[in-house]
């Protein structure tokens, strides 16, 4: 059996950085499309909602967040090399929970307000809504907005508490993962090759789907979301085990074309069963094809990413620092764009193009023009504080300061 070879400490995985940025860009595209997909609940719905969008969205939805959590696990694998339990909890807690609290109080409320007004259950006037929302003075009308029963909502920011919960679980059990038994599990997973790498990781995902999905549908309720927790934690652990290994990444790269073909076959069979059988297909077969496609799609993306993206791209440093602010801001900007543009009745082509452009432009302007420049704002959007310039530099002329920054 070929044992995995650890990456050198100095090696930076540019493909993981690039995939993280691209995965969150897909999240933005997905949420814009949620306004237009027919029969899928979202905060607001377009009069141009289309049924044909359901299958492209479903094909994407079967792996998009699973990929995000796996990449997050990879990142934790790198961090855990140099940080113990306390340091991981402190650093991850600050980077995840502070933006969550800030987002729930400042960024997300407009989403709830717009939904409540559209539902006819909240009176127009964002200022009055915000005062009531922040004070949590009384219960909201039933189904006024998503999460109204809790008084305050995290909406699209649910990823942050989920990720912190999984990170804390791994951090608190680091001695277990670093023990001989934990290292044996890691080695066994990273030693998977060929068909075993493409099929065996599916088995736990299939088990969770068969056992939990019928009883615990996705809710994004941190306490009761047992099925999604099982799936997301499993792929998070896969990423944690894979992070600092080279052998498994080379194998994913080698198998990337095979995994792509198999992923296409799996999703085609899944769609054929769902459409052709019209609900009469065996549940186990449908679940198998769904989880098989999920893992094969992720394996394909990781393999092609390792092959083509593992370079220090000029845009990568900017993208790495923009991911968190864009994630926090994007859905509220989508809602703002919808509220402004929908009354203009621009049609099903121009309107979504302008909503997407306004969202991306707004994320860029707010992040590069404000968040990254204001030192106290940075931690509220998941960024580290920049060190204050040294006193000697503050006394220099603007010309000499510019020269210092460029070196």
Short mmCIF file of N, CA, C and O in Angstrom, two decimals, residues 14-99:
data_model
loop_
_atom_site.label_atom_id
_atom_site.label_comp_id
_atom_site.label_asym_id
_atom_site.label_seq_id
_atom_site.Cartn_x
_atom_site.Cartn_y
_atom_site.Cartn_z
N UNK A 14 -2.52 26.79 -4.24
CA UNK A 14 -3.20 27.83 -4.99
C UNK A 14 -4.52 27.33 -5.59
O UNK A 14 -5.45 28.12 -5.77
N UNK A 15 -4.58 26.03 -5.89
CA UNK A 15 -5.82 25.50 -6.45
C UNK A 15 -6.95 25.55 -5.44
O UNK A 15 -8.11 25.83 -5.79
N UNK A 16 -6.65 25.32 -4.17
CA UNK A 16 -7.68 25.40 -3.14
C UNK A 16 -8.15 26.84 -2.97
O UNK A 16 -9.35 27.11 -2.84
N UNK A 17 -7.21 27.78 -2.98
CA UNK A 17 -7.60 29.19 -2.91
C UNK A 17 -8.49 29.57 -4.09
O UNK A 17 -9.51 30.25 -3.92
N UNK A 18 -8.11 29.12 -5.29
CA UNK A 18 -8.90 29.46 -6.48
C UNK A 18 -10.27 28.80 -6.44
O UNK A 18 -11.28 29.43 -6.76
N UNK A 19 -10.32 27.53 -6.02
CA UNK A 19 -11.61 26.83 -5.96
C UNK A 19 -12.52 27.46 -4.92
O UNK A 19 -13.74 27.51 -5.11
N UNK A 20 -11.96 27.93 -3.81
CA UNK A 20 -12.78 28.59 -2.80
C UNK A 20 -13.44 29.84 -3.39
O UNK A 20 -14.65 30.06 -3.23
N UNK A 21 -12.65 30.64 -4.09
CA UNK A 21 -13.20 31.86 -4.70
C UNK A 21 -14.25 31.52 -5.75
O UNK A 21 -15.33 32.13 -5.79
N UNK A 22 -13.98 30.53 -6.59
CA UNK A 22 -14.94 30.16 -7.64
C UNK A 22 -16.19 29.55 -7.05
O UNK A 22 -17.30 29.77 -7.56
N UNK A 23 -16.05 28.78 -5.97
CA UNK A 23 -17.22 28.17 -5.33
C UNK A 23 -18.16 29.24 -4.79
O UNK A 23 -19.39 29.15 -4.93
N UNK A 24 -17.62 30.28 -4.18
CA UNK A 24 -18.47 31.34 -3.66
C UNK A 24 -19.04 32.21 -4.78
O UNK A 24 -20.12 32.79 -4.62
N UNK A 25 -18.35 32.29 -5.91
CA UNK A 25 -18.94 32.97 -7.07
C UNK A 25 -20.16 32.20 -7.56
O UNK A 25 -21.18 32.80 -7.91
N UNK A 26 -20.08 30.87 -7.53
CA UNK A 26 -21.24 30.05 -7.88
C UNK A 26 -22.39 30.30 -6.91
O UNK A 26 -23.56 30.26 -7.30
N UNK A 27 -22.07 30.53 -5.63
CA UNK A 27 -23.11 30.82 -4.65
C UNK A 27 -23.87 32.08 -5.04
O UNK A 27 -25.11 32.15 -4.94
N UNK A 28 -23.15 33.11 -5.50
CA UNK A 28 -23.80 34.35 -5.92
C UNK A 28 -24.71 34.09 -7.12
O UNK A 28 -25.87 34.52 -7.15
N UNK A 29 -24.20 33.38 -8.12
CA UNK A 29 -25.02 33.06 -9.30
C UNK A 29 -26.25 32.25 -8.90
O UNK A 29 -27.36 32.48 -9.41
N UNK A 30 -26.07 31.31 -8.00
CA UNK A 30 -27.17 30.46 -7.56
C UNK A 30 -28.26 31.29 -6.88
O UNK A 30 -29.44 31.10 -7.12
N UNK A 31 -27.87 32.23 -6.04
CA UNK A 31 -28.86 33.02 -5.32
C UNK A 31 -29.57 34.02 -6.24
O UNK A 31 -30.74 34.32 -6.01
N UNK A 32 -28.89 34.52 -7.25
CA UNK A 32 -29.60 35.33 -8.25
C UNK A 32 -30.64 34.47 -8.96
O UNK A 32 -31.79 34.89 -9.16
N UNK A 33 -30.26 33.26 -9.33
CA UNK A 33 -31.19 32.37 -10.02
C UNK A 33 -32.35 31.96 -9.13
O UNK A 33 -33.45 31.67 -9.64
N UNK A 34 -32.16 31.93 -7.81
CA UNK A 34 -33.26 31.55 -6.90
C UNK A 34 -34.44 32.50 -7.03
O UNK A 34 -35.59 32.12 -6.78
N UNK A 35 -34.20 33.73 -7.42
CA UNK A 35 -35.30 34.68 -7.64
C UNK A 35 -36.15 34.28 -8.83
O UNK A 35 -37.32 34.65 -8.92
N UNK A 36 -35.58 33.50 -9.75
CA UNK A 36 -36.25 33.20 -11.01
C UNK A 36 -36.71 31.76 -11.16
O UNK A 36 -37.42 31.45 -12.12
N UNK A 37 -36.31 30.86 -10.27
CA UNK A 37 -36.69 29.46 -10.44
C UNK A 37 -38.09 29.25 -9.88
O UNK A 37 -38.40 29.64 -8.75
N UNK A 38 -38.95 28.63 -10.67
CA UNK A 38 -40.36 28.46 -10.29
C UNK A 38 -40.50 27.40 -9.21
O UNK A 38 -39.76 26.39 -9.19
N UNK A 39 -41.45 27.64 -8.29
CA UNK A 39 -41.87 26.66 -7.28
C UNK A 39 -40.83 26.37 -6.20
O UNK A 39 -41.02 25.46 -5.41
N UNK A 40 -39.74 27.09 -6.17
CA UNK A 40 -38.75 26.95 -5.11
C UNK A 40 -38.88 28.17 -4.19
O UNK A 40 -38.76 29.31 -4.65
N UNK A 41 -39.11 27.97 -2.90
CA UNK A 41 -39.30 29.12 -2.02
C UNK A 41 -38.02 29.93 -1.86
O UNK A 41 -36.92 29.38 -1.77
N UNK A 42 -38.17 31.23 -1.88
CA UNK A 42 -37.07 32.17 -1.61
C UNK A 42 -37.70 33.44 -1.07
O UNK A 42 -38.92 33.57 -0.99
N UNK A 43 -36.89 34.40 -0.68
CA UNK A 43 -37.39 35.60 -0.02
C UNK A 43 -38.34 36.38 -0.93
O UNK A 43 -39.39 36.87 -0.49
N UNK A 44 -37.97 36.54 -2.19
CA UNK A 44 -38.81 37.20 -3.19
C UNK A 44 -38.84 36.31 -4.42
O UNK A 44 -37.91 35.55 -4.67
N UNK A 45 -39.89 36.42 -5.21
CA UNK A 45 -40.00 35.62 -6.42
C UNK A 45 -40.39 36.51 -7.60
O UNK A 45 -41.24 37.38 -7.47
N UNK A 46 -39.77 36.25 -8.74
CA UNK A 46 -39.99 37.05 -9.94
C UNK A 46 -41.27 36.62 -10.66
O UNK A 46 -41.60 35.42 -10.69
N UNK A 47 -41.98 37.55 -11.28
CA UNK A 47 -43.09 37.16 -12.17
C UNK A 47 -42.60 36.42 -13.41
O UNK A 47 -43.39 35.82 -14.13
N UNK A 48 -41.28 36.43 -13.65
CA UNK A 48 -40.70 35.72 -14.78
C UNK A 48 -40.15 34.35 -14.36
O UNK A 48 -39.35 33.76 -15.11
N UNK A 49 -40.55 33.84 -13.20
CA UNK A 49 -40.05 32.55 -12.72
C UNK A 49 -40.29 31.46 -13.76
O UNK A 49 -41.36 31.37 -14.36
N UNK A 50 -39.27 30.61 -13.97
CA UNK A 50 -39.31 29.62 -15.03
C UNK A 50 -39.09 28.22 -14.47
O UNK A 50 -38.19 28.00 -13.64
N UNK A 51 -39.88 27.28 -14.94
CA UNK A 51 -39.74 25.90 -14.50
C UNK A 51 -38.47 25.26 -15.06
O UNK A 51 -37.88 24.37 -14.42
N UNK A 52 -38.03 25.67 -16.26
CA UNK A 52 -36.86 25.03 -16.86
C UNK A 52 -35.59 25.23 -16.03
O UNK A 52 -34.62 24.46 -16.18
N UNK A 53 -35.59 26.23 -15.16
CA UNK A 53 -34.41 26.47 -14.31
C UNK A 53 -34.25 25.42 -13.22
O UNK A 53 -33.17 25.31 -12.62
N UNK A 54 -35.30 24.65 -12.93
CA UNK A 54 -35.24 23.74 -11.80
C UNK A 54 -34.15 22.69 -11.94
O UNK A 54 -33.41 22.42 -10.99
N UNK A 55 -34.03 22.10 -13.14
CA UNK A 55 -33.04 21.04 -13.28
C UNK A 55 -31.60 21.56 -13.29
O UNK A 55 -30.74 20.98 -12.63
N UNK A 56 -31.26 22.63 -14.01
CA UNK A 56 -29.90 23.16 -13.86
C UNK A 56 -29.57 23.53 -12.41
O UNK A 56 -28.45 23.28 -11.95
N UNK A 57 -30.54 24.10 -11.70
CA UNK A 57 -30.31 24.45 -10.30
C UNK A 57 -30.13 23.21 -9.44
O UNK A 57 -29.28 23.17 -8.55
N UNK A 58 -30.92 22.18 -9.71
CA UNK A 58 -30.80 20.96 -8.92
C UNK A 58 -29.46 20.27 -9.18
O UNK A 58 -28.82 19.76 -8.26
N UNK A 59 -29.03 20.24 -10.44
CA UNK A 59 -27.73 19.64 -10.77
C UNK A 59 -26.61 20.36 -10.04
O UNK A 59 -25.67 19.72 -9.53
N UNK A 60 -26.68 21.67 -9.93
CA UNK A 60 -25.68 22.45 -9.20
C UNK A 60 -25.83 22.27 -7.70
O UNK A 60 -24.84 22.14 -6.96
N UNK A 61 -27.07 22.22 -7.24
CA UNK A 61 -27.33 22.18 -5.81
C UNK A 61 -26.88 20.87 -5.16
O UNK A 61 -26.65 20.82 -3.96
N UNK A 62 -26.75 19.81 -5.96
CA UNK A 62 -26.39 18.51 -5.40
C UNK A 62 -24.95 18.46 -4.91
O UNK A 62 -24.58 17.50 -4.22
N UNK A 63 -24.11 19.45 -5.28
CA UNK A 63 -22.73 19.40 -4.82
C UNK A 63 -22.15 20.75 -4.39
O UNK A 63 -21.07 20.79 -3.80
N UNK A 64 -22.83 21.86 -4.61
CA UNK A 64 -22.19 23.16 -4.44
C UNK A 64 -21.76 23.41 -2.99
O UNK A 64 -20.61 23.78 -2.73
N UNK A 65 -22.64 23.21 -2.01
CA UNK A 65 -22.27 23.46 -0.63
C UNK A 65 -21.40 22.35 -0.06
O UNK A 65 -20.57 22.58 0.83
N UNK A 66 -21.55 21.14 -0.57
CA UNK A 66 -20.68 20.04 -0.15
C UNK A 66 -19.23 20.36 -0.54
O UNK A 66 -18.30 20.11 0.24
N UNK A 67 -19.03 20.92 -1.73
CA UNK A 67 -17.70 21.33 -2.15
C UNK A 67 -17.16 22.43 -1.25
O UNK A 67 -15.99 22.41 -0.86
N UNK A 68 -18.00 23.39 -0.89
CA UNK A 68 -17.57 24.48 -0.02
C UNK A 68 -17.10 23.94 1.33
O UNK A 68 -16.05 24.34 1.86
N UNK A 69 -17.86 23.01 1.91
CA UNK A 69 -17.47 22.46 3.21
C UNK A 69 -16.22 21.60 3.09
O UNK A 69 -15.38 21.58 4.01
N UNK A 70 -16.06 20.86 1.99
CA UNK A 70 -14.83 20.09 1.83
C UNK A 70 -13.62 21.01 1.73
O UNK A 70 -12.58 20.75 2.37
N UNK A 71 -13.72 22.08 0.97
CA UNK A 71 -12.62 23.03 0.87
C UNK A 71 -12.33 23.66 2.23
O UNK A 71 -11.16 23.88 2.60
N UNK A 72 -13.37 23.93 3.01
CA UNK A 72 -13.17 24.46 4.36
C UNK A 72 -12.43 23.46 5.22
O UNK A 72 -11.59 23.84 6.05
N UNK A 73 -12.72 22.16 5.04
CA UNK A 73 -11.99 21.14 5.77
C UNK A 73 -10.53 21.08 5.37
O UNK A 73 -9.64 20.90 6.22
N UNK A 74 -10.25 21.25 4.08
CA UNK A 74 -8.86 21.29 3.61
C UNK A 74 -8.11 22.44 4.30
O UNK A 74 -6.98 22.28 4.78
N UNK A 75 -8.76 23.60 4.36
CA UNK A 75 -8.13 24.76 4.99
C UNK A 75 -7.83 24.48 6.46
O UNK A 75 -6.76 24.84 6.97
N UNK A 76 -8.76 23.83 7.15
CA UNK A 76 -8.52 23.50 8.55
C UNK A 76 -7.36 22.52 8.69
O UNK A 76 -6.57 22.61 9.63
N UNK A 77 -7.23 21.59 7.73
CA UNK A 77 -6.11 20.66 7.78
C UNK A 77 -4.77 21.38 7.74
O UNK A 77 -3.83 20.98 8.44
N UNK A 78 -4.68 22.44 6.96
CA UNK A 78 -3.44 23.22 6.92
C UNK A 78 -3.24 24.01 8.20
O UNK A 78 -2.14 24.07 8.74
N UNK A 79 -4.32 24.62 8.71
CA UNK A 79 -4.20 25.41 9.93
C UNK A 79 -3.82 24.55 11.12
O UNK A 79 -3.05 24.99 11.99
N UNK A 80 -4.36 23.35 11.19
CA UNK A 80 -4.14 22.49 12.36
C UNK A 80 -2.70 22.02 12.47
O UNK A 80 -2.30 21.50 13.52
N UNK A 81 -1.91 22.19 11.42
CA UNK A 81 -0.50 21.79 11.52
C UNK A 81 0.25 22.66 12.52
O UNK A 81 1.22 22.21 13.14
N UNK A 82 -0.19 23.92 12.65
CA UNK A 82 0.58 24.88 13.44
C UNK A 82 -0.20 25.45 14.62
O UNK A 82 0.34 26.25 15.37
N UNK A 83 -1.47 25.08 14.77
CA UNK A 83 -2.28 25.63 15.85
C UNK A 83 -2.91 24.50 16.65
O UNK A 83 -3.35 23.50 16.10
N UNK A 84 -2.95 24.70 17.98
CA UNK A 84 -3.62 23.75 18.84
C UNK A 84 -5.09 24.07 18.99
O UNK A 84 -5.63 24.97 18.34
N UNK A 85 -5.74 23.37 19.91
CA UNK A 85 -7.18 23.53 20.10
C UNK A 85 -7.56 24.96 20.44
O UNK A 85 -8.45 25.55 19.81
N UNK A 86 -6.91 25.54 21.43
CA UNK A 86 -7.27 26.88 21.88
C UNK A 86 -7.08 27.91 20.77
O UNK A 86 -7.93 28.78 20.54
N UNK A 87 -5.95 27.82 20.05
CA UNK A 87 -5.68 28.79 18.99
C UNK A 87 -6.68 28.65 17.85
O UNK A 87 -7.14 29.65 17.29
N UNK A 88 -7.05 27.41 17.50
CA UNK A 88 -8.03 27.21 16.43
C UNK A 88 -9.39 27.77 16.82
O UNK A 88 -10.04 28.44 16.02
N UNK A 89 -9.82 27.50 18.05
CA UNK A 89 -11.11 28.01 18.50
C UNK A 89 -11.12 29.53 18.54
O UNK A 89 -12.11 30.17 18.17
N UNK A 90 -10.02 30.11 18.98
CA UNK A 90 -9.95 31.56 19.08
C UNK A 90 -9.94 32.21 17.69
O UNK A 90 -10.71 33.13 17.42
N UNK A 91 -9.09 31.72 16.82
CA UNK A 91 -8.96 32.35 15.50
C UNK A 91 -10.19 32.10 14.64
O UNK A 91 -10.71 33.01 13.98
N UNK A 92 -10.69 30.85 14.63
CA UNK A 92 -11.87 30.55 13.82
C UNK A 92 -13.12 31.19 14.41
O UNK A 92 -14.01 31.62 13.68
N UNK A 93 -13.20 31.24 15.74
CA UNK A 93 -14.35 31.88 16.36
C UNK A 93 -14.45 33.34 15.98
O UNK A 93 -15.53 33.85 15.64
N UNK A 94 -13.31 34.05 16.02
CA UNK A 94 -13.32 35.47 15.66
C UNK A 94 -13.67 35.66 14.19
O UNK A 94 -14.43 36.56 13.83
N UNK A 95 -13.14 34.81 13.33
CA UNK A 95 -13.34 35.01 11.89
C UNK A 95 -14.72 34.57 11.43
O UNK A 95 -15.20 35.07 10.42
N UNK A 96 -15.37 33.67 12.16
CA UNK A 96 -16.67 33.17 11.73
C UNK A 96 -17.83 33.78 12.51
O UNK A 96 -18.84 34.18 11.93
N UNK A 97 -17.71 33.85 13.82
CA UNK A 97 -18.85 34.26 14.63
C UNK A 97 -19.03 35.77 14.68
O UNK A 97 -20.16 36.26 14.76
N UNK A 98 -17.94 36.53 14.61
CA UNK A 98 -18.08 37.98 14.60
C UNK A 98 -18.80 38.46 13.33
O UNK A 98 -19.75 39.26 13.42
N UNK A 99 -18.43 37.98 12.13
CA UNK A 99 -19.22 38.35 10.94
C UNK A 99 -20.66 37.86 11.01
O UNK A 99 -21.56 38.52 10.47
#
